[in-house]
């Protein structure tokens, strides 16, 4: 069974894109077939995997707005055994254009449901907002992975995400379940990071991944090298953590 | 806020993360996340490290004065060649490319290592000045932090949201402003609102529910609703002639417009008002048609009944009203008067629903048609009861039939009350077989 996992958090810069890239790399290492979908018009995921969001076409923009387009049409080979549905900067316009479309919230789901070759995992990266494009992702996904930066302000953002999840589950996608909450940008030594994770565990209990992503600048440098942290610094704490996360994800039912 | 944070940044047990109606998932307690075989597990550092409310080290110990130059690695314009980055990072590489995994480090080693990394790099690359200030920065260092923290074009929500989050008054003001500007007579044009949502410039302060409403109610929907309000107003003026009803409808329209101007969140309330008016207008349109067909026929029908009854009373009056008349005449009299009652009982609501309330509904036609018949039957029943002596007013002998006729007329007029009365009496007398007693209900107004 193909699993479609959306990585979402309305808070910006909490490591959504890093998580998609490195979780994808981890899952590939574990032998899975993986595709990633970039639903952020800033195209951070697309850049991290070596494509230019200003020129790449067709993109998820076409996926959301064109008639008669198949998922495979937009997939790019990244040379890392990860298939990429890239974002083009014009994706920002999709927000407006989708407004006048009839199935504006279900475009992505409908396309992914067309007959096609399955993957083991499809990971969706989202923009730090709850626009129609993000809603399309939430409607298409089976599982939700929420990266939460281990600090006070980031945790406050989780609530508005969960508010939206209520609505999404009621109106669009009752199947959407919580895969897990991933503490990111964790300063292993900082007390506030520890208590942040502790609070996450109080609320989300079993659904907080055992893996947490330490704060480490390799994570910020790797994308500039167009590499996942697993390739760029395989022995780093971040790489190990993402690999462990990949195991947790692939073992989760 | 600042003080509170620096004293105790993580008060509570994560309540901030829980929506008002709870978590949207029901399996949080039950399903464990993974079933990784123990031999594949990495020593579980998270469990070991994370202890509740550690207080020994405070957030202040993390310096907030150094911004890492590379934390924008995913910006489109950032295109370092390998050599360039080598040159840029060469000597720091060793610090952040860890050769050993931290879970293999001893506690003290890790401590020492992370300590140096923390000192070398800004621990919170995404933190805005506000965040830095409130979480880590001793007030004295604010100037320094602000100097380094440039506004980030790529993540516009960051500065905005944290800024707003920090100041409830600010949030309130924002909403107050938004509410105070009903934009224009046609509020469905608020392109700024859309830009707001679509551009990702979304305040976290704005609840997710609002954000969803933005998505689910389009500008077209708003515009269409506004037009429906206009149309409804015209229709009310054209079609509704009873003053108080027209006033009611205009109030609804005004309420709908107010809701629309208050924003998309009130779309459904506006729609409810408009629906009400449209329904009423629809009723009036229907009534216009009926005024040419069904209703005149009903009037003619009831008038015929009236004429025939009066004629019969005129012809047989002598026999019917004389105290010595035969019981057959009394029965006929009761039925005639009952019928008359039923007729009046139909005429009154007909006038009310057609001319006054203007909500006559054709589905009640048969009620109007049947009413005189039911009245007659009621008259007959009244007579029978009198004869049976159940209502022992005259103890068997009819001194004056007028009393029976008055009762029959009343019974016909209010046959609902009387059928209930009769039913009750039948119950008392345990007369279960009386099927001819009809349950009739006066037509109710169809609108509110
Ligand atoms: N574990 C980490 N340690 C240090 N820096 C990190 C880590 N993970 C991510 N970063 C850096 O933090 C920044 C934000 O990360 P990322 O782009 O993954 O977040 P995001 O949630 O996708 O952001 P956005 O909301 O803008 O899409 C990036 O510069 C990234 O390189
Ligand atoms: Mg991103």
XYZ file of C-alpha atoms in Angstrom, chain B residues 10 46 64 73 131 162 180 191 220 285 337 367 403 406:
14
model
C 7.456 26.755 29.134
C 15.086 11.053 23.467
C 21.698 35.205 20.919
C 20.489 27.506 2.462
C 11.746 35.903 19.635
C 5.720 36.094 16.125
C -14.409 48.185 10.964
C -8.941 41.238 -3.109
C -17.757 34.917 -6.005
C -45.200 34.697 -6.368
C -75.624 24.347 11.169
C -58.794 21.134 4.138
C -79.190 24.845 21.676
C -75.640 26.469 18.327
